[in-house]
Amino acid sequence: MKRLGIKEISGILGGVLLLSTVIVPIESAFASSNVKVQENDDVLFTDEEIQSIEEFFMNYDEDEFYKILEIAVNETKSKFIDPSVAEEILNKEPNDDIVIVPYGKVTLTAKAGAKAIKATMSKVGKTGWDKMIGKIESMTGTQLAVLHWESINKFLDFAVSSGGTIEDALTSFLVKKGHFNKTVATYISKAFVLIVF
């Protein structure tokens, strides 16, 4: 067996070092592009969730939804951080007459609306919100992933930099990021505004 000389050993070591300085940055470049793909992934909902939500909101009845919302809020308000927010969600006047929706709030700018939604959601809290939406889901037999805590928070981040009204911003978000058709996105936006305003 032939012994390697100093020149051969230094050549091999130099090659290994050179190769490692090229491979590590290449691996890092590919790793960061994979992360970017995941970060920019617009798919927020599965095909099954989208189909289920679309079927529900294509047959959406605002009065019926409000009745379901009222039941859900009343049954879950003990889980809210501030249970008094239940009256705000249900838009009750001091004499307990229910006012379906103060439509003036629908015209809030996206930025102001996002701030108001965050205030309401912080009073409800994640646990209370999830319980309330879970109750609505069980009563309607539909998984409403679009109304889940995480989905709403992604929307709020989007709304802060949007123009137009809060309802317009949510419709745009659902079309661009959720891949809903515009008609269904509009119905979802109306239902969401009903919940938080």
PDB file of C-alpha atoms in Angstrom:
ATOM      1  CA  MET A   1       0.000   0.000   0.000  1.00  0.00           C
ATOM      2  CA  LYS A   2       1.357   3.351  -1.019  1.00  0.00           C
ATOM      3  CA  ARG A   3       1.710   5.997   1.674  1.00  0.00           C
ATOM      4  CA  LEU A   4       0.306   9.422   0.951  1.00  0.00           C
ATOM      5  CA  GLY A   5       2.719  12.279   1.039  1.00  0.00           C
ATOM      6  CA  ILE A   6       2.250  15.680   2.583  1.00  0.00           C
ATOM      7  CA  LYS A   7       1.157  17.156  -0.756  1.00  0.00           C
ATOM      8  CA  GLU A   8      -1.538  14.514  -1.267  1.00  0.00           C
ATOM      9  CA  ILE A   9      -2.855  14.808   2.326  1.00  0.00           C
ATOM     10  CA  SER A  10      -2.939  18.604   2.160  1.00  0.00           C
ATOM     11  CA  GLY A  11      -4.697  18.352  -1.223  1.00  0.00           C
ATOM     12  CA  ILE A  12      -7.364  16.008   0.193  1.00  0.00           C
ATOM     13  CA  LEU A  13      -7.880  18.191   3.288  1.00  0.00           C
ATOM     14  CA  GLY A  14      -8.056  21.315   1.143  1.00  0.00           C
ATOM     15  CA  GLY A  15     -10.664  19.629  -1.069  1.00  0.00           C
ATOM     16  CA  VAL A  16     -12.756  18.566   1.943  1.00  0.00           C
ATOM     17  CA  LEU A  17     -12.612  22.077   3.396  1.00  0.00           C
ATOM     18  CA  LEU A  18     -13.468  23.660   0.056  1.00  0.00           C
ATOM     19  CA  LEU A  19     -16.359  21.243  -0.476  1.00  0.00           C
ATOM     20  CA  SER A  20     -17.739  21.861   3.024  1.00  0.00           C
ATOM     21  CA  THR A  21     -17.633  25.641   2.531  1.00  0.00           C
ATOM     22  CA  VAL A  22     -19.702  25.225  -0.644  1.00  0.00           C
ATOM     23  CA  ILE A  23     -22.163  22.571   0.649  1.00  0.00           C
ATOM     24  CA  VAL A  24     -23.111  24.290   3.931  1.00  0.00           C
ATOM     25  CA  PRO A  25     -24.241  27.575   2.284  1.00  0.00           C
ATOM     26  CA  ILE A  26     -26.133  25.592  -0.382  1.00  0.00           C
ATOM     27  CA  GLU A  27     -27.953  23.587   2.315  1.00  0.00           C
ATOM     28  CA  SER A  28     -28.705  26.791   4.198  1.00  0.00           C
ATOM     29  CA  ALA A  29     -30.041  28.425   1.057  1.00  0.00           C
ATOM     30  CA  PHE A  30     -32.359  25.492   0.382  1.00  0.00           C
ATOM     31  CA  ALA A  31     -33.469  25.356   4.008  1.00  0.00           C
ATOM     32  CA  SER A  32     -34.362  29.054   4.061  1.00  0.00           C
ATOM     33  CA  SER A  33     -36.301  28.755   0.792  1.00  0.00           C
ATOM     34  CA  ASN A  34     -38.295  25.888   2.307  1.00  0.00           C
ATOM     35  CA  VAL A  35     -39.122  28.034   5.296  1.00  0.00           C
ATOM     36  CA  LYS A  36     -40.173  30.907   3.031  1.00  0.00           C
ATOM     37  CA  VAL A  37     -42.490  28.613   1.098  1.00  0.00           C
ATOM     38  CA  GLN A  38     -44.164  27.580   4.348  1.00  0.00           C
ATOM     39  CA  GLU A  39     -44.401  31.178   5.591  1.00  0.00           C
ATOM     40  CA  ASN A  40     -45.958  32.406   2.339  1.00  0.00           C
ATOM     41  CA  ASP A  41     -48.319  29.474   2.050  1.00  0.00           C
ATOM     42  CA  ASP A  42     -51.757  31.019   1.483  1.00  0.00           C
ATOM     43  CA  VAL A  43     -53.749  27.875   2.196  1.00  0.00           C
ATOM     44  CA  LEU A  44     -55.391  28.505   5.552  1.00  0.00           C
ATOM     45  CA  PHE A  45     -58.110  25.870   5.268  1.00  0.00           C
ATOM     46  CA  THR A  46     -58.371  22.341   3.928  1.00  0.00           C
ATOM     47  CA  ASP A  47     -60.539  21.634   0.894  1.00  0.00           C
ATOM     48  CA  GLU A  48     -63.049  19.886   3.169  1.00  0.00           C
ATOM     49  CA  GLU A  49     -63.243  22.917   5.486  1.00  0.00           C
ATOM     50  CA  ILE A  50     -63.721  25.279   2.559  1.00  0.00           C
ATOM     51  CA  GLN A  51     -66.449  23.093   1.059  1.00  0.00           C
ATOM     52  CA  SER A  52     -68.236  22.759   4.408  1.00  0.00           C
ATOM     53  CA  ILE A  53     -68.048  26.489   5.094  1.00  0.00           C
ATOM     54  CA  GLU A  54     -69.233  27.340   1.571  1.00  0.00           C
ATOM     55  CA  GLU A  55     -72.231  25.002   1.881  1.00  0.00           C
ATOM     56  CA  PHE A  56     -73.160  26.545   5.234  1.00  0.00           C
ATOM     57  CA  PHE A  57     -72.853  30.163   4.127  1.00  0.00           C
ATOM     58  CA  MET A  58     -74.583  29.653   0.756  1.00  0.00           C
ATOM     59  CA  ASN A  59     -77.700  28.836   2.831  1.00  0.00           C
ATOM     60  CA  TYR A  60     -76.913  31.442   5.480  1.00  0.00           C
ATOM     61  CA  ASP A  61     -79.839  33.092   7.267  1.00  0.00           C
ATOM     62  CA  GLU A  62     -78.818  36.052   9.420  1.00  0.00           C
ATOM     63  CA  ASP A  63     -81.748  35.774  11.844  1.00  0.00           C
ATOM     64  CA  GLU A  64     -81.228  32.046  12.342  1.00  0.00           C
ATOM     65  CA  PHE A  65     -77.491  32.532  12.809  1.00  0.00           C
ATOM     66  CA  TYR A  66     -78.128  35.244  15.397  1.00  0.00           C
ATOM     67  CA  LYS A  67     -80.381  32.883  17.380  1.00  0.00           C
ATOM     68  CA  ILE A  68     -77.631  30.241  17.334  1.00  0.00           C
ATOM     69  CA  LEU A  69     -75.063  32.876  18.336  1.00  0.00           C
ATOM     70  CA  GLU A  70     -77.253  34.008  21.229  1.00  0.00           C
ATOM     71  CA  ILE A  71     -77.543  30.443  22.554  1.00  0.00           C
ATOM     72  CA  ALA A  72     -73.799  29.836  22.131  1.00  0.00           C
ATOM     73  CA  VAL A  73     -72.830  33.070  23.899  1.00  0.00           C
ATOM     74  CA  ASN A  74     -75.219  32.496  26.804  1.00  0.00           C
ATOM     75  CA  GLU A  75     -74.038  28.906  27.299  1.00  0.00           C
ATOM     76  CA  THR A  76     -70.319  29.702  27.120  1.00  0.00           C
ATOM     77  CA  LYS A  77     -70.001  33.178  28.661  1.00  0.00           C
ATOM     78  CA  SER A  78     -68.781  31.676  31.940  1.00  0.00           C
ATOM     79  CA  LYS A  79     -65.581  30.770  30.035  1.00  0.00           C
ATOM     80  CA  PHE A  80     -65.040  34.382  28.891  1.00  0.00           C
ATOM     81  CA  ILE A  81     -62.305  36.416  30.575  1.00  0.00           C
ATOM     82  CA  ASP A  82     -64.885  39.183  31.029  1.00  0.00           C
ATOM     83  CA  PRO A  83     -68.390  37.626  30.988  1.00  0.00           C
ATOM     84  CA  SER A  84     -69.965  41.080  30.651  1.00  0.00           C
ATOM     85  CA  VAL A  85     -68.737  41.155  27.034  1.00  0.00           C
ATOM     86  CA  ALA A  86     -71.554  38.694  26.263  1.00  0.00           C
ATOM     87  CA  GLU A  87     -74.014  41.601  26.235  1.00  0.00           C
ATOM     88  CA  GLU A  88     -71.730  43.500  23.857  1.00  0.00           C
ATOM     89  CA  ILE A  89     -71.568  40.510  21.522  1.00  0.00           C
ATOM     90  CA  LEU A  90     -75.337  40.137  21.632  1.00  0.00           C
ATOM     91  CA  ASN A  91     -75.751  43.910  21.204  1.00  0.00           C
ATOM     92  CA  LYS A  92     -78.163  44.132  24.107  1.00  0.00           C
ATOM     93  CA  GLU A  93     -79.435  47.480  25.243  1.00  0.00           C
ATOM     94  CA  PRO A  94     -79.767  48.136  28.994  1.00  0.00           C
ATOM     95  CA  ASN A  95     -83.456  47.098  28.843  1.00  0.00           C
ATOM     96  CA  ASP A  96     -82.402  43.724  27.364  1.00  0.00           C
ATOM     97  CA  ASP A  97     -83.980  44.387  23.968  1.00  0.00           C
ATOM     98  CA  ILE A  98     -81.831  42.701  21.352  1.00  0.00           C
ATOM     99  CA  VAL A  99     -80.604  44.882  18.535  1.00  0.00           C
ATOM    100  CA  ILE A 100     -79.470  42.625  15.708  1.00  0.00           C
ATOM    101  CA  VAL A 101     -76.600  44.707  14.270  1.00  0.00           C
ATOM    102  CA  PRO A 102     -75.610  48.343  14.550  1.00  0.00           C
ATOM    103  CA  TYR A 103     -74.906  48.660  10.825  1.00  0.00           C
ATOM    104  CA  GLY A 104     -72.945  51.870  11.327  1.00  0.00           C
ATOM    105  CA  LYS A 105     -70.097  49.753  12.728  1.00  0.00           C
ATOM    106  CA  VAL A 106     -69.946  47.732   9.507  1.00  0.00           C
ATOM    107  CA  THR A 107     -68.599  50.855   7.848  1.00  0.00           C
ATOM    108  CA  LEU A 108     -65.623  51.105  10.223  1.00  0.00           C
ATOM    109  CA  THR A 109     -62.310  51.293   8.441  1.00  0.00           C
ATOM    110  CA  ALA A 110     -60.381  48.041   8.390  1.00  0.00           C
ATOM    111  CA  LYS A 111     -57.774  49.409  10.795  1.00  0.00           C
ATOM    112  CA  ALA A 112     -60.340  50.737  13.301  1.00  0.00           C
ATOM    113  CA  GLY A 113     -62.400  47.566  12.934  1.00  0.00           C
ATOM    114  CA  ALA A 114     -59.361  45.377  13.600  1.00  0.00           C
ATOM    115  CA  LYS A 115     -58.683  47.364  16.774  1.00  0.00           C
ATOM    116  CA  ALA A 116     -62.308  46.956  17.924  1.00  0.00           C
ATOM    117  CA  ILE A 117     -62.270  43.223  17.148  1.00  0.00           C
ATOM    118  CA  LYS A 118     -59.042  42.751  19.108  1.00  0.00           C
ATOM    119  CA  ALA A 119     -60.630  44.533  22.068  1.00  0.00           C
ATOM    120  CA  THR A 120     -63.683  42.248  21.977  1.00  0.00           C
ATOM    121  CA  MET A 121     -61.625  39.102  21.500  1.00  0.00           C
ATOM    122  CA  SER A 122     -59.282  39.997  24.350  1.00  0.00           C
ATOM    123  CA  LYS A 123     -62.296  40.258  26.675  1.00  0.00           C
ATOM    124  CA  VAL A 124     -63.543  36.856  25.501  1.00  0.00           C
ATOM    125  CA  GLY A 125     -60.112  35.149  25.537  1.00  0.00           C
ATOM    126  CA  LYS A 126     -58.945  32.217  23.430  1.00  0.00           C
ATOM    127  CA  THR A 127     -60.613  29.543  25.588  1.00  0.00           C
ATOM    128  CA  GLY A 128     -63.947  31.357  25.694  1.00  0.00           C
ATOM    129  CA  TRP A 129     -63.817  32.128  21.974  1.00  0.00           C
ATOM    130  CA  ASP A 130     -63.070  28.519  21.072  1.00  0.00           C
ATOM    131  CA  LYS A 131     -65.911  27.296  23.335  1.00  0.00           C
ATOM    132  CA  MET A 132     -68.362  29.776  21.784  1.00  0.00           C
ATOM    133  CA  ILE A 133     -67.415  28.892  18.190  1.00  0.00           C
ATOM    134  CA  GLY A 134     -67.396  25.179  19.118  1.00  0.00           C
ATOM    135  CA  LYS A 135     -70.970  25.522  20.375  1.00  0.00           C
ATOM    136  CA  ILE A 136     -72.013  27.229  17.133  1.00  0.00           C
ATOM    137  CA  GLU A 137     -70.307  24.424  15.183  1.00  0.00           C
ATOM    138  CA  SER A 138     -72.105  21.718  17.153  1.00  0.00           C
ATOM    139  CA  MET A 139     -75.485  23.438  16.679  1.00  0.00           C
ATOM    140  CA  THR A 140     -74.993  23.962  12.935  1.00  0.00           C
ATOM    141  CA  GLY A 141     -73.197  20.692  12.244  1.00  0.00           C
ATOM    142  CA  THR A 142     -70.521  22.628  10.355  1.00  0.00           C
ATOM    143  CA  GLN A 143     -66.862  23.156  11.143  1.00  0.00           C
ATOM    144  CA  LEU A 144     -66.436  26.919  10.901  1.00  0.00           C
ATOM    145  CA  ALA A 145     -62.644  27.038  10.785  1.00  0.00           C
ATOM    146  CA  VAL A 146     -62.829  30.538   9.371  1.00  0.00           C
ATOM    147  CA  LEU A 147     -64.160  31.770  12.735  1.00  0.00           C
ATOM    148  CA  HIS A 148     -61.508  29.997  14.841  1.00  0.00           C
ATOM    149  CA  TRP A 149     -59.199  32.097  17.014  1.00  0.00           C
ATOM    150  CA  GLU A 150     -56.115  31.513  14.808  1.00  0.00           C
ATOM    151  CA  SER A 151     -57.927  32.363  11.558  1.00  0.00           C
ATOM    152  CA  ILE A 152     -59.341  35.577  12.993  1.00  0.00           C
ATOM    153  CA  ASN A 153     -55.925  36.659  14.265  1.00  0.00           C
ATOM    154  CA  LYS A 154     -54.394  36.078  10.817  1.00  0.00           C
ATOM    155  CA  PHE A 155     -57.160  38.224   9.401  1.00  0.00           C
ATOM    156  CA  LEU A 156     -56.529  40.996  11.942  1.00  0.00           C
ATOM    157  CA  ASP A 157     -52.876  41.150  10.875  1.00  0.00           C
ATOM    158  CA  PHE A 158     -54.071  41.462   7.261  1.00  0.00           C
ATOM    159  CA  ALA A 159     -56.757  44.071   8.089  1.00  0.00           C
ATOM    160  CA  VAL A 160     -54.358  46.509   9.742  1.00  0.00           C
ATOM    161  CA  SER A 161     -52.750  47.219   6.364  1.00  0.00           C
ATOM    162  CA  SER A 162     -55.978  47.072   4.329  1.00  0.00           C
ATOM    163  CA  GLY A 163     -58.058  49.914   3.036  1.00  0.00           C
ATOM    164  CA  GLY A 164     -61.831  50.084   2.932  1.00  0.00           C
ATOM    165  CA  THR A 165     -64.213  48.851   5.589  1.00  0.00           C
ATOM    166  CA  ILE A 166     -63.682  45.964   7.988  1.00  0.00           C
ATOM    167  CA  GLU A 167     -66.216  43.890   6.060  1.00  0.00           C
ATOM    168  CA  ASP A 168     -64.445  44.634   2.751  1.00  0.00           C
ATOM    169  CA  ALA A 169     -61.079  43.713   4.289  1.00  0.00           C
ATOM    170  CA  LEU A 170     -62.405  40.384   5.582  1.00  0.00           C
ATOM    171  CA  THR A 171     -63.988  39.578   2.227  1.00  0.00           C
ATOM    172  CA  SER A 172     -60.699  40.375   0.478  1.00  0.00           C
ATOM    173  CA  PHE A 173     -58.734  38.288   3.003  1.00  0.00           C
ATOM    174  CA  LEU A 174     -61.009  35.277   2.522  1.00  0.00           C
ATOM    175  CA  VAL A 175     -60.745  35.490  -1.266  1.00  0.00           C
ATOM    176  CA  LYS A 176     -56.962  36.061  -1.372  1.00  0.00           C
ATOM    177  CA  LYS A 177     -55.773  33.967   1.568  1.00  0.00           C
ATOM    178  CA  GLY A 178     -58.625  31.519   2.095  1.00  0.00           C
ATOM    179  CA  HIS A 179     -59.439  30.843  -1.565  1.00  0.00           C
ATOM    180  CA  PHE A 180     -63.192  31.324  -1.103  1.00  0.00           C
ATOM    181  CA  ASN A 181     -65.401  32.644  -3.851  1.00  0.00           C
ATOM    182  CA  LYS A 182     -66.429  36.268  -3.358  1.00  0.00           C
ATOM    183  CA  THR A 183     -70.115  35.565  -2.656  1.00  0.00           C
ATOM    184  CA  VAL A 184     -69.358  33.133   0.164  1.00  0.00           C
ATOM    185  CA  ALA A 185     -66.630  35.443   1.505  1.00  0.00           C
ATOM    186  CA  THR A 186     -69.187  38.258   1.689  1.00  0.00           C
ATOM    187  CA  TYR A 187     -71.624  36.086   3.679  1.00  0.00           C
ATOM    188  CA  ILE A 188     -68.855  35.010   6.058  1.00  0.00           C
ATOM    189  CA  SER A 189     -67.838  38.648   6.557  1.00  0.00           C
ATOM    190  CA  LYS A 190     -71.402  39.609   7.445  1.00  0.00           C
ATOM    191  CA  ALA A 191     -71.651  36.745   9.959  1.00  0.00           C
ATOM    192  CA  PHE A 192     -68.329  37.665  11.543  1.00  0.00           C
ATOM    193  CA  VAL A 193     -69.276  41.319  11.857  1.00  0.00           C
ATOM    194  CA  LEU A 194     -72.505  40.144  13.502  1.00  0.00           C
ATOM    195  CA  ILE A 195     -70.465  38.257  16.127  1.00  0.00           C
ATOM    196  CA  VAL A 196     -67.905  40.915  16.996  1.00  0.00           C
ATOM    197  CA  PHE A 197     -70.023  44.035  16.652  1.00  0.00           C
TER     198      PHE A 197
END
